[in-house]
Amino acid sequence: MKLPRGDNDAQAKSYRWRSSLILSVVLAGSLGLVARAVELQLLDHGFLARQGDERSMRVVKIAAHRGAITDRNGEPLAVSTPVDSVWVNPQELNDNIDQLPKLAKALKEDQQSLARRITSNLDREFLYLVRHMPPEQAAYVKSLGIPGVYLLREYRRYYPAGEVAGHVVGFTTIDDKGQEGLELGYDQLLNGEDGAKRVIQDMQGHYVENVESISAARPGHDLVTSIDLRIQYLAYRELKAAMQEYRARGGSVIVVDVDTGEVLAMVNQPSYNPNDREQLKPGLYRNRAATDIFEPGSSVKPFIMAAALASGQYRADSTVDTSPGFLKVGTKVEEDEHNLGVIDMATVLAKSSNVGTAKIALSLKPEQIWSTLSALGLGQVSGSGYPGESAGMLSNYAHWRPIGIATLSHGYGLSVTPLQLAHAYATIGAGGVARPITFERVSGTVPGKQVIDPKVAHDLVQLMESVIEKGGTATRAAVVGYKISGKTGTAFKSIAGGYSTDKISAVFAGLVPASHPKLATVVVIDEPSRDVGQMGILAQGGTVAAPVFSNVMSGALRLMDVPPDDLQNVPAATLVQANDTP
């Protein structure tokens, strides 16, 4: 059946109209797409490129490792090891919150606690979750592929010597900034400068391409210290043994090279391990040898003797009448254990005569004593630059009175640090030449300032030998094959209202070998129990500190190949064994 002609025309017209409409829509859409493409490619290209870069391109830090710290022989004391830190973009991770249980399990953290950390920092784009994670554990976290979780390569400080060198080396913060000790004192030298680079990353945070280097990382410089780790260990071992035997409150040992002013060893007890951040407490990491001051007792008597010899009023063979064994100065009575009568200068030191030293001091002008003490470095820092070093206390002589001079002559009324005391003895051992204390290894001749007459220093070293000889107060400081010069000190500690009757500081300071001093060493034992030790001996400088000196020096002299200067006192068997050694 055929449709009327009019119907065919209407149908054809309707078809053409619909075709034109569809074509117009297609053309309009195409034109719109072309226009939009032109707009995006030409007008909005910069904006869109930046937006794309922000989502796929990152500027990342290139961590610079901190310089190493070594002992004088290259043994590592502090090194930086690579580690990874886990960080997140809270906004991105929150969009994938279903992944949180898996992340919490990998980090071994409580899921609820982790969720609170994430949701409370949604306004941030960077949040540390774990710092300094071992690389193998961090790699596992990364392998989970959780969006918004990233790794950052950093460096963690490691201290191979542990607590043996903890006090002298110090430690850094978790961000590798020097916090204590040499780490702090040489932070500018050791600290490196991080670099930066621009990278492209995929949706999982993996780096796809390094786009450009913005700045290169600059590693920190290494520090070669003056410390000899072998001697450091000897000092640590002997001090710890003495602390345990005498149940002491604390202690310090310092060994200084007389010719250079280098600190070869510095140890304290109680100690701490800088690798364990839970031990980083002020009571443990405080370096007593450089920061703590104490009244040094009779260990300053050689300095009074030096002032006497320098004044011209006394010679090395001069005598002092100590009868009747005590001396009243104002309201105070200075006394000796026994009436020693007329004794020479060597005996004044050997017997540690309070009466003899007080009489000598009172016969001098106060300025002469003050000048000698000041020249030896008391009342001022040693020049080492060690962080937190104390200058001690030495009042001006204008304020001195006779009773103060008498007590000062045997170590009361002034305060020093163990480091200061070692510096003073090193100056005497160097023939009166004061050299700055240093914690850096030096080579060659180190210039110094002549602060004590060389003859006075030489005579004083010889006089101090009597302290170690038979009848002296420090026979326990003897070292087989070597002449020793030194002085003991036993000072009652100051308390509220006066001085304690049972709390003491036991000190020995010495030079070895006496014929040509190479090492100056100070041992301080703080508050040893007075009724313990071998055969129930009374804890004093000569019984507690002197043996530590002997044990440390016998090992140090051997390690440094310092030739003996007292072969007459070496047992025959020892000489035979030495001669048979190939």
Coordinates of C-alpha atoms in Angstrom, one line a residue:
M1 CA 0.0 0.0 0.0
K2 CA 1.4 3.3 -1.0
L3 CA 1.3 6.4 1.1
P4 CA -0.1 9.5 -0.4
R5 CA 2.5 11.8 -1.9
G6 CA 1.9 14.5 0.7
D7 CA 2.7 12.0 3.5
N8 CA 6.0 11.0 1.8
D9 CA 7.1 14.7 1.6
A10 CA 6.3 15.2 5.3
Q11 CA 8.3 12.2 6.3
A12 CA 11.3 13.2 4.2
K13 CA 11.1 16.8 5.6
S14 CA 11.0 15.4 9.2
Y15 CA 14.0 13.2 8.4
R16 CA 16.1 16.0 7.0
W17 CA 15.2 18.2 10.0
R18 CA 16.3 15.5 12.5
S19 CA 19.5 14.9 10.5
S20 CA 20.3 18.6 10.5
L21 CA 19.6 18.8 14.2
I22 CA 21.8 15.8 15.0
L23 CA 24.5 17.1 12.7
S24 CA 24.3 20.6 14.3
V25 CA 24.6 19.0 17.8
V26 CA 27.6 17.0 16.7
L27 CA 29.2 20.0 15.0
A28 CA 28.5 22.2 18.0
G29 CA 29.9 19.5 20.3
S30 CA 33.0 19.2 18.1
L31 CA 33.5 22.9 18.0
G32 CA 33.0 23.0 21.8
L33 CA 35.7 20.3 22.2
V34 CA 38.0 22.1 19.8
A35 CA 37.5 25.3 21.6
R36 CA 38.0 23.7 25.0
A37 CA 41.1 22.0 23.7
V38 CA 42.4 25.3 22.4
E39 CA 41.6 26.9 25.8
L40 CA 43.4 24.1 27.7
Q41 CA 46.4 23.9 25.4
L42 CA 46.9 27.6 24.9
L43 CA 45.1 29.7 27.5
D44 CA 45.2 27.4 30.6
H45 CA 48.3 25.4 29.8
G46 CA 50.5 27.0 32.4
F47 CA 47.9 26.6 35.2
L48 CA 47.2 23.0 34.3
A49 CA 50.9 22.1 33.9
R50 CA 51.5 23.5 37.4
Q51 CA 48.6 21.5 38.8
G52 CA 49.8 18.4 37.1
D53 CA 53.3 18.9 38.4
E54 CA 52.0 19.5 41.9
R55 CA 50.4 16.1 41.7
S56 CA 53.2 14.2 40.1
M57 CA 56.3 16.3 40.7
R58 CA 58.0 16.7 44.0
V59 CA 61.1 18.5 45.4
V60 CA 62.8 16.0 47.6
K61 CA 65.7 16.4 50.1
I62 CA 69.0 14.8 49.4
A63 CA 70.3 14.0 52.9
A64 CA 73.9 14.9 53.6
H65 CA 75.7 12.7 56.1
R66 CA 77.4 14.2 59.1
G67 CA 81.2 14.1 59.3
A68 CA 82.7 11.2 61.2
I69 CA 84.6 11.6 64.5
T70 CA 87.6 9.4 65.0
D71 CA 90.3 9.0 67.6
R72 CA 93.9 10.0 66.8
N73 CA 94.6 6.6 65.1
G74 CA 91.5 6.6 62.9
E75 CA 89.3 4.4 65.1
P76 CA 85.7 5.6 64.7
L77 CA 84.0 7.3 67.7
A78 CA 81.0 8.6 65.8
V79 CA 79.7 7.7 62.4
S80 CA 76.4 8.3 60.4
T81 CA 74.6 5.3 59.0
P82 CA 71.8 5.5 56.4
V83 CA 68.3 4.9 57.7
D84 CA 64.7 5.6 56.4
S85 CA 62.0 7.6 58.0
V86 CA 58.3 6.8 57.3
W87 CA 56.1 9.9 56.6
V88 CA 52.6 10.4 55.3
N89 CA 50.4 13.0 53.6
P90 CA 47.5 12.9 56.0
Q91 CA 45.0 14.2 53.4
E92 CA 46.0 11.5 50.9
L93 CA 46.1 8.7 53.5
N94 CA 42.7 9.8 54.9
D95 CA 41.2 9.1 51.5
N96 CA 42.4 5.5 51.8
I97 CA 41.6 5.1 55.4
D98 CA 40.7 1.4 54.8
Q99 CA 44.4 0.8 54.5
L100 CA 45.1 2.0 58.0
P101 CA 44.9 -1.4 59.8
K102 CA 47.5 -2.8 57.4
L103 CA 49.8 0.2 58.0
A104 CA 49.4 0.1 61.8
K105 CA 50.3 -3.6 61.8
A106 CA 53.4 -2.9 59.7
L107 CA 54.5 -0.1 62.1
K108 CA 53.6 -2.1 65.2
E109 CA 51.4 0.7 66.4
D110 CA 47.9 0.9 67.9
Q111 CA 45.4 1.5 65.1
Q112 CA 43.2 3.9 67.1
S113 CA 46.2 6.0 68.1
L114 CA 47.5 6.1 64.5
A115 CA 44.1 7.1 63.3
R116 CA 44.0 10.0 65.7
R117 CA 47.3 11.2 64.5
I118 CA 46.2 11.2 60.9
T119 CA 42.8 12.8 61.4
S120 CA 44.1 15.5 63.7
N121 CA 46.7 16.7 61.1
L122 CA 44.5 16.8 57.9
D123 CA 45.6 20.4 57.4
R124 CA 49.2 19.3 56.8
E125 CA 50.9 17.6 53.9
F126 CA 53.8 16.1 55.8
L127 CA 53.8 14.1 59.0
Y128 CA 56.5 11.8 60.4
L129 CA 55.2 8.5 61.6
V130 CA 58.5 6.7 62.4
R131 CA 62.0 8.2 62.4
H132 CA 65.1 6.3 61.7
M133 CA 63.6 2.9 60.8
P134 CA 66.0 0.1 59.7
P135 CA 66.1 0.0 55.9
E136 CA 64.7 -3.6 55.7
Q137 CA 61.7 -2.7 57.8
A138 CA 61.1 0.5 55.9
A139 CA 61.3 -1.4 52.6
Y140 CA 58.5 -3.7 53.9
V141 CA 56.3 -0.7 54.7
K142 CA 56.9 0.7 51.2
S143 CA 56.1 -2.6 49.6
L144 CA 52.5 -2.4 50.9
G145 CA 51.8 0.3 48.4
I146 CA 49.5 2.3 50.6
P147 CA 48.7 5.7 49.0
G148 CA 50.0 8.7 51.0
V149 CA 52.8 6.7 52.7
Y150 CA 56.4 7.6 51.8
L151 CA 60.0 7.0 52.8
L152 CA 62.7 9.6 53.4
R153 CA 66.4 8.7 53.5
E154 CA 68.1 10.1 56.5
Y155 CA 71.2 9.4 58.6
R156 CA 71.4 8.1 62.2
R157 CA 74.4 8.7 64.4
Y158 CA 76.1 5.6 65.8
Y159 CA 78.8 5.5 68.5
P160 CA 81.0 2.4 68.2
A161 CA 82.8 3.0 71.5
G162 CA 79.5 3.3 73.4
E163 CA 79.9 4.5 76.9
V164 CA 83.7 4.3 76.9
A165 CA 83.8 7.6 75.0
G166 CA 80.3 8.8 75.6
H167 CA 81.2 11.8 77.7
V168 CA 83.9 13.2 75.5
V169 CA 82.1 12.6 72.2
G170 CA 78.6 13.6 73.3
F171 CA 75.6 13.0 71.1
T172 CA 73.3 14.6 68.5
T173 CA 69.5 15.2 68.4
I174 CA 67.3 12.9 66.3
D175 CA 67.8 15.5 63.5
D176 CA 71.6 15.0 63.7
K177 CA 72.4 18.3 65.3
G178 CA 75.1 18.4 68.0
Q179 CA 73.7 18.3 71.5
E180 CA 76.6 17.6 73.9
G181 CA 80.4 17.1 73.9
L182 CA 82.5 17.3 70.8
E183 CA 79.3 16.8 68.7
L184 CA 78.2 20.2 69.9
G185 CA 81.5 21.9 70.1
Y186 CA 82.4 21.0 66.5
D187 CA 78.8 21.0 65.1
Q188 CA 79.6 23.6 62.4
L189 CA 82.5 21.5 61.1
L190 CA 80.7 18.2 61.3
N191 CA 77.3 19.3 60.1
G192 CA 76.7 18.8 56.3
E193 CA 74.3 20.7 54.1
D194 CA 71.3 18.9 52.6
G195 CA 70.8 19.0 48.8
A196 CA 67.5 19.0 46.9
K197 CA 66.3 17.6 43.6
R198 CA 63.0 17.6 41.6
V199 CA 61.5 14.3 40.7
I200 CA 58.4 12.8 39.0
Q201 CA 56.5 10.2 41.0
D202 CA 53.6 7.9 40.1
M203 CA 50.3 7.5 42.0
Q204 CA 52.0 5.1 44.4
G205 CA 54.7 7.6 45.3
H206 CA 57.4 5.8 43.5
Y207 CA 60.0 8.0 41.8
V208 CA 59.8 7.6 38.1
E209 CA 62.3 10.2 36.9
N210 CA 64.8 12.6 38.2
V211 CA 63.9 15.9 36.6
E212 CA 66.7 18.2 37.8
S213 CA 69.2 18.7 40.5
I214 CA 68.4 21.9 42.5
S215 CA 71.4 21.8 44.9
A216 CA 74.0 19.2 45.6
A217 CA 74.4 17.7 49.1
R218 CA 77.5 18.8 51.0
P219 CA 78.8 16.2 53.4
G220 CA 80.1 17.3 56.8
H221 CA 83.9 17.3 57.5
D222 CA 85.5 14.6 59.6
L223 CA 87.0 15.4 63.0
V224 CA 90.2 13.7 64.1
T225 CA 90.4 14.0 67.8
S226 CA 93.3 13.9 70.2
I227 CA 91.7 10.9 72.0
D228 CA 93.7 7.6 72.0
L229 CA 90.9 5.0 72.3
R230 CA 93.3 2.5 73.8
I231 CA 94.2 4.8 76.7
Q232 CA 90.5 5.9 76.9
Y233 CA 89.5 2.3 77.4
L234 CA 92.2 1.8 80.1
A235 CA 91.0 4.8 82.0
Y236 CA 87.4 3.8 81.7
R237 CA 88.1 0.3 82.9
E238 CA 90.2 1.3 85.9
L239 CA 87.8 4.1 87.0
K240 CA 84.8 1.8 86.8
A241 CA 86.6 -0.8 88.9
A242 CA 87.5 1.7 91.5
M243 CA 83.9 3.1 91.6
Q244 CA 82.6 -0.4 92.3
E245 CA 85.3 -1.3 94.9
Y246 CA 84.8 1.9 96.9
R247 CA 81.1 2.4 96.1
A248 CA 81.8 6.0 95.1
R249 CA 79.3 8.5 93.9
G250 CA 81.3 9.6 90.9
G251 CA 84.7 9.9 89.4
S252 CA 86.8 11.3 86.5
V253 CA 90.2 10.5 84.9
I254 CA 92.0 12.8 82.4
V255 CA 95.2 12.1 80.6
V256 CA 96.9 15.1 78.9
D257 CA 100.0 15.0 76.6
V258 CA 102.4 17.4 78.2
D259 CA 104.2 18.4 75.0
T260 CA 101.1 19.3 73.0
G261 CA 98.2 19.9 75.4
E262 CA 96.2 17.1 73.7
V263 CA 93.6 15.3 75.8
L264 CA 94.4 11.6 75.2
A265 CA 91.7 10.3 77.5
M266 CA 88.7 11.7 79.4
V267 CA 86.3 9.4 81.2
N268 CA 83.7 9.8 83.9
Q269 CA 81.5 7.6 86.1
P270 CA 78.6 7.1 86.1
S271 CA 78.7 6.9 82.3
Y272 CA 76.0 6.4 79.6
N273 CA 75.7 4.9 76.2
P274 CA 74.9 7.6 73.6
N275 CA 73.4 4.9 71.3
D276 CA 70.5 4.4 73.8
R277 CA 68.4 7.6 73.8
E278 CA 66.6 6.4 76.9
Q279 CA 69.9 7.0 78.8
L280 CA 70.2 10.6 77.6
K281 CA 69.6 12.2 81.0
P282 CA 71.6 15.2 82.4
G283 CA 72.7 13.2 85.5
L284 CA 74.3 10.7 83.2
Y285 CA 75.6 12.6 80.2
R286 CA 77.1 15.5 82.2
N287 CA 80.8 15.6 81.6
R288 CA 82.1 16.0 85.2
A289 CA 85.7 16.3 84.1
A290 CA 85.0 19.6 82.4
T291 CA 81.9 21.0 84.2
D292 CA 82.0 20.0 87.8
I293 CA 84.1 22.0 90.3
F294 CA 85.5 20.8 93.6
E295 CA 87.9 21.9 96.3
P296 CA 91.1 20.0 95.3
G297 CA 92.6 19.6 98.8
S298 CA 96.3 19.0 99.0
S299 CA 96.8 18.5 95.3
V300 CA 97.3 22.3 95.1
K301 CA 100.2 22.3 97.6
P302 CA 102.8 22.0 94.7
F303 CA 101.4 25.3 93.4
I304 CA 102.0 27.0 96.7
M305 CA 105.6 25.5 96.6
A306 CA 106.0 26.9 93.1
A307 CA 105.0 30.4 94.3
A308 CA 107.5 30.0 97.2
L309 CA 110.4 29.0 94.8
A310 CA 109.5 31.8 92.4
S311 CA 109.6 34.4 95.2
G312 CA 113.2 33.8 95.8
Q313 CA 112.6 33.4 99.6
Y314 CA 112.9 29.6 99.3
R315 CA 115.1 27.1 97.5
A316 CA 114.5 23.4 96.8
D317 CA 116.6 22.5 99.9
S318 CA 115.0 25.1 102.3
T319 CA 113.5 23.9 105.6
V320 CA 110.4 24.7 107.5
D321 CA 109.8 24.3 111.2
T322 CA 106.4 22.6 111.7
S323 CA 106.7 22.2 115.5
P324 CA 104.7 21.6 117.6
G325 CA 102.6 20.0 114.9
F326 CA 99.9 22.6 114.7
L327 CA 99.5 26.3 113.8
K328 CA 96.7 28.6 115.0
V329 CA 95.6 31.2 112.5
G330 CA 92.9 33.4 113.8
T331 CA 90.2 31.1 115.2
K332 CA 91.3 28.1 113.0
V333 CA 94.0 25.6 113.9
E334 CA 96.0 23.9 111.1
E335 CA 97.5 20.6 112.2
D336 CA 99.4 17.6 111.0
E337 CA 98.8 14.0 112.0
H338 CA 102.2 14.0 113.7
N339 CA 104.7 16.6 114.8
L340 CA 107.2 16.5 112.0
G341 CA 109.6 19.1 113.4
V342 CA 112.0 20.8 111.0
I343 CA 111.5 19.3 107.5
D344 CA 112.7 20.2 104.1
M345 CA 110.5 21.2 101.1
A346 CA 110.4 17.6 99.7
T347 CA 109.1 16.3 103.1
V348 CA 106.5 19.0 103.2
L349 CA 105.0 17.5 100.0
A350 CA 105.8 13.8 100.9
K351 CA 104.0 14.0 104.2
S352 CA 101.5 16.5 102.9
S353 CA 102.2 18.8 105.9
N354 CA 99.3 21.3 106.4
V355 CA 101.4 23.3 108.9
G356 CA 104.5 23.4 106.7
T357 CA 102.5 24.6 103.6
A358 CA 100.5 27.1 105.7
K359 CA 103.7 28.6 107.1
I360 CA 105.2 28.9 103.6
A361 CA 102.0 30.5 102.2
L362 CA 101.7 33.0 105.1
S363 CA 105.3 34.1 104.5
L364 CA 104.6 35.1 100.9
K365 CA 102.8 38.1 99.6
P366 CA 99.2 37.2 98.6
E367 CA 99.8 38.6 95.2
Q368 CA 102.7 36.1 94.6
I369 CA 100.4 33.1 95.4
W370 CA 97.5 34.5 93.3
S371 CA 99.9 35.2 90.3
T372 CA 101.2 31.6 90.4
L373 CA 97.8 30.0 90.6
S374 CA 96.4 32.3 87.9
A375 CA 99.4 31.6 85.6
L376 CA 98.7 27.9 86.0
G377 CA 95.2 28.4 84.7
L378 CA 93.1 28.3 87.9
G379 CA 90.1 30.5 87.8
Q380 CA 89.9 30.4 84.0
V381 CA 88.9 28.0 81.2
S382 CA 91.6 25.8 79.7
G383 CA 91.2 27.2 76.1
S384 CA 89.9 23.8 74.9
G385 CA 86.6 25.2 73.7
Y386 CA 84.8 22.2 75.2
P387 CA 81.1 23.1 75.6
G388 CA 80.1 23.9 79.2
E389 CA 83.6 24.0 80.6
S390 CA 83.7 25.7 84.0
A391 CA 86.3 28.3 84.9
G392 CA 86.3 27.2 88.6
M393 CA 86.6 29.8 91.3
L394 CA 89.7 31.7 92.4
S395 CA 89.0 35.0 94.2
N396 CA 91.2 38.0 93.9
Y397 CA 94.0 38.3 96.4
A398 CA 92.8 41.7 97.6
H399 CA 90.0 39.8 99.4
W400 CA 92.3 37.3 101.1
R401 CA 92.9 37.2 104.9
P402 CA 95.5 35.2 106.8
I403 CA 93.0 32.5 107.7
G404 CA 91.9 32.3 104.1
I405 CA 95.5 32.0 102.9
A406 CA 96.2 29.2 105.4
T407 CA 93.1 27.1 104.2
L408 CA 93.8 27.9 100.5
S409 CA 97.3 26.5 101.0
H410 CA 95.9 23.0 101.3
G411 CA 93.1 23.3 98.8
Y412 CA 90.1 24.9 100.5
G413 CA 88.5 28.2 99.5
L414 CA 89.1 27.7 95.8
S415 CA 87.5 25.4 93.2
V416 CA 88.8 23.7 90.1
T417 CA 87.6 21.2 87.5
P418 CA 89.6 18.0 86.9
L419 CA 90.4 19.4 83.4
Q420 CA 91.9 22.5 85.0
L421 CA 93.9 20.6 87.4
A422 CA 95.3 18.4 84.7
H423 CA 96.2 21.5 82.7
A424 CA 98.1 23.0 85.6
Y425 CA 100.1 19.9 86.1
A426 CA 100.8 19.6 82.4
T427 CA 102.2 23.2 82.5
I428 CA 104.6 22.3 85.3
G429 CA 105.6 19.1 83.5
A430 CA 106.3 21.2 80.3
G431 CA 108.9 23.3 82.2
G432 CA 106.5 26.1 83.0
V433 CA 105.1 26.4 79.5
A434 CA 101.3 26.7 79.3
R435 CA 99.8 25.2 76.2
P436 CA 96.1 25.4 75.4
I437 CA 94.2 22.2 76.1
T438 CA 92.9 20.7 72.8
F439 CA 90.6 17.8 71.7
E440 CA 91.9 17.9 68.2
R441 CA 94.9 15.8 67.0
V442 CA 97.9 18.1 66.4
S443 CA 101.3 17.4 64.8
G444 CA 104.6 19.1 65.3
T445 CA 105.6 21.5 68.0
V446 CA 102.9 23.4 69.8
P447 CA 103.9 26.9 70.9
G448 CA 103.0 28.0 74.4
K449 CA 103.5 30.7 76.9
Q450 CA 106.3 30.6 79.6
V451 CA 104.3 31.3 82.8
I452 CA 106.6 29.6 85.4
D453 CA 110.4 29.9 85.5
P454 CA 111.8 26.7 84.0
K455 CA 114.1 26.1 87.0
V456 CA 111.2 26.4 89.3
A457 CA 109.2 23.9 87.3
H458 CA 112.1 21.5 87.1
D459 CA 112.8 21.7 90.9
L460 CA 109.1 21.2 91.6
V461 CA 108.9 18.1 89.5
Q462 CA 111.9 16.7 91.5
L463 CA 110.3 17.6 94.8
M464 CA 107.1 15.9 93.9
E465 CA 109.0 12.6 93.4
S466 CA 109.2 12.3 97.2
V467 CA 105.4 11.9 97.3
I468 CA 105.6 8.5 95.6
E469 CA 108.7 7.3 97.3
K470 CA 108.7 5.2 100.5
G471 CA 107.2 7.2 103.3
G472 CA 105.2 9.5 100.9
T473 CA 101.4 9.6 100.7
A474 CA 101.2 8.1 97.3
T475 CA 103.3 5.0 97.2
R476 CA 100.4 3.2 95.5
A477 CA 100.9 5.5 92.4
A478 CA 104.2 3.9 91.6
V479 CA 104.7 2.5 88.1
V480 CA 107.4 -0.2 87.6
G481 CA 110.4 1.2 85.7
Y482 CA 109.3 4.9 85.8
K483 CA 109.9 7.8 88.1
I484 CA 106.6 9.5 89.1
S485 CA 106.0 13.0 90.3
G486 CA 102.6 13.9 91.8
K487 CA 100.5 14.8 94.8
T488 CA 97.6 13.4 96.6
G489 CA 94.5 15.3 97.7
T490 CA 91.8 14.4 100.2
A491 CA 89.2 17.2 100.7
F492 CA 86.2 17.1 102.9
K493 CA 83.2 18.2 100.9
S494 CA 81.4 21.4 101.7
I495 CA 77.9 21.1 103.1
A496 CA 75.3 23.5 104.6
G497 CA 76.9 25.0 107.7
G498 CA 80.5 23.8 107.1
Y499 CA 82.2 20.7 105.9
S500 CA 81.2 17.0 106.0
T501 CA 83.1 14.6 108.3
D502 CA 82.6 11.6 106.0
K503 CA 82.1 12.8 102.4
I504 CA 85.4 13.4 100.6
S505 CA 86.9 14.0 97.2
A506 CA 89.9 11.7 96.8
V507 CA 92.5 13.1 94.2
F508 CA 95.8 12.2 92.7
A509 CA 97.5 14.3 90.1
G510 CA 100.8 13.2 88.6
L511 CA 103.5 13.4 85.9
V512 CA 105.3 10.6 84.2
P513 CA 108.1 9.9 83.5
A514 CA 109.5 12.4 86.1
S515 CA 112.8 12.8 84.3
H516 CA 111.1 14.1 81.2
P517 CA 107.3 14.3 81.8
K518 CA 105.2 13.1 78.9
L519 CA 101.8 12.6 80.5
A520 CA 99.9 14.6 83.1
T521 CA 97.1 12.6 84.6
V522 CA 94.4 13.5 87.2
V523 CA 92.2 11.0 89.0
V524 CA 89.2 12.2 91.1
I525 CA 87.0 9.8 93.1
D526 CA 83.9 11.6 94.5
E527 CA 82.6 10.4 97.8
P528 CA 84.2 7.0 98.1
S529 CA 82.9 4.9 101.1
R530 CA 85.6 5.5 103.7
D531 CA 85.5 2.1 105.3
V532 CA 85.9 -0.2 102.3
G533 CA 88.8 -1.4 100.2
Q534 CA 91.8 -3.7 100.6
M535 CA 92.5 -4.6 104.3
G536 CA 89.9 -2.0 105.4
I537 CA 92.1 0.9 104.6
L538 CA 90.8 4.4 105.0
A539 CA 89.7 6.0 101.7
Q540 CA 92.0 8.9 100.8
G541 CA 93.7 10.2 97.7
G542 CA 96.7 8.0 98.2
T543 CA 94.7 4.8 98.7
V544 CA 91.8 5.3 96.3
A545 CA 92.9 7.6 93.4
A546 CA 96.6 6.8 93.3
P547 CA 96.2 3.1 92.3
V548 CA 93.9 4.1 89.4
F549 CA 96.7 6.4 88.2
S550 CA 99.3 3.6 88.5
N551 CA 97.2 1.1 86.5
V552 CA 96.3 3.6 83.7
M553 CA 99.8 4.9 83.4
S554 CA 101.4 1.5 83.3
G555 CA 99.3 0.6 80.3
A556 CA 99.5 4.0 78.6
L557 CA 103.3 4.2 78.8
R558 CA 103.6 0.8 77.2
L559 CA 101.2 1.7 74.4
M560 CA 103.0 4.9 73.7
D561 CA 106.4 3.2 73.8
V562 CA 107.7 5.7 76.4
P563 CA 111.1 4.4 77.5
P564 CA 111.6 3.7 81.3
D565 CA 113.6 6.2 83.3
D566 CA 114.1 4.2 86.5
L567 CA 115.6 0.8 85.5
Q568 CA 117.1 0.4 88.9
N569 CA 113.7 -0.3 90.4
V570 CA 112.7 -2.8 87.7
P571 CA 112.6 -6.4 89.0
A572 CA 115.3 -8.6 87.4
A573 CA 112.7 -11.0 86.1
T574 CA 111.0 -8.2 84.2
L575 CA 114.3 -7.1 82.6
V576 CA 115.1 -10.7 81.5
Q577 CA 111.7 -11.1 80.0
A578 CA 112.0 -7.8 78.1
N579 CA 115.4 -8.7 76.8
D580 CA 114.1 -12.1 75.6
T581 CA 111.2 -10.6 73.7
P582 CA 111.9 -10.7 69.9

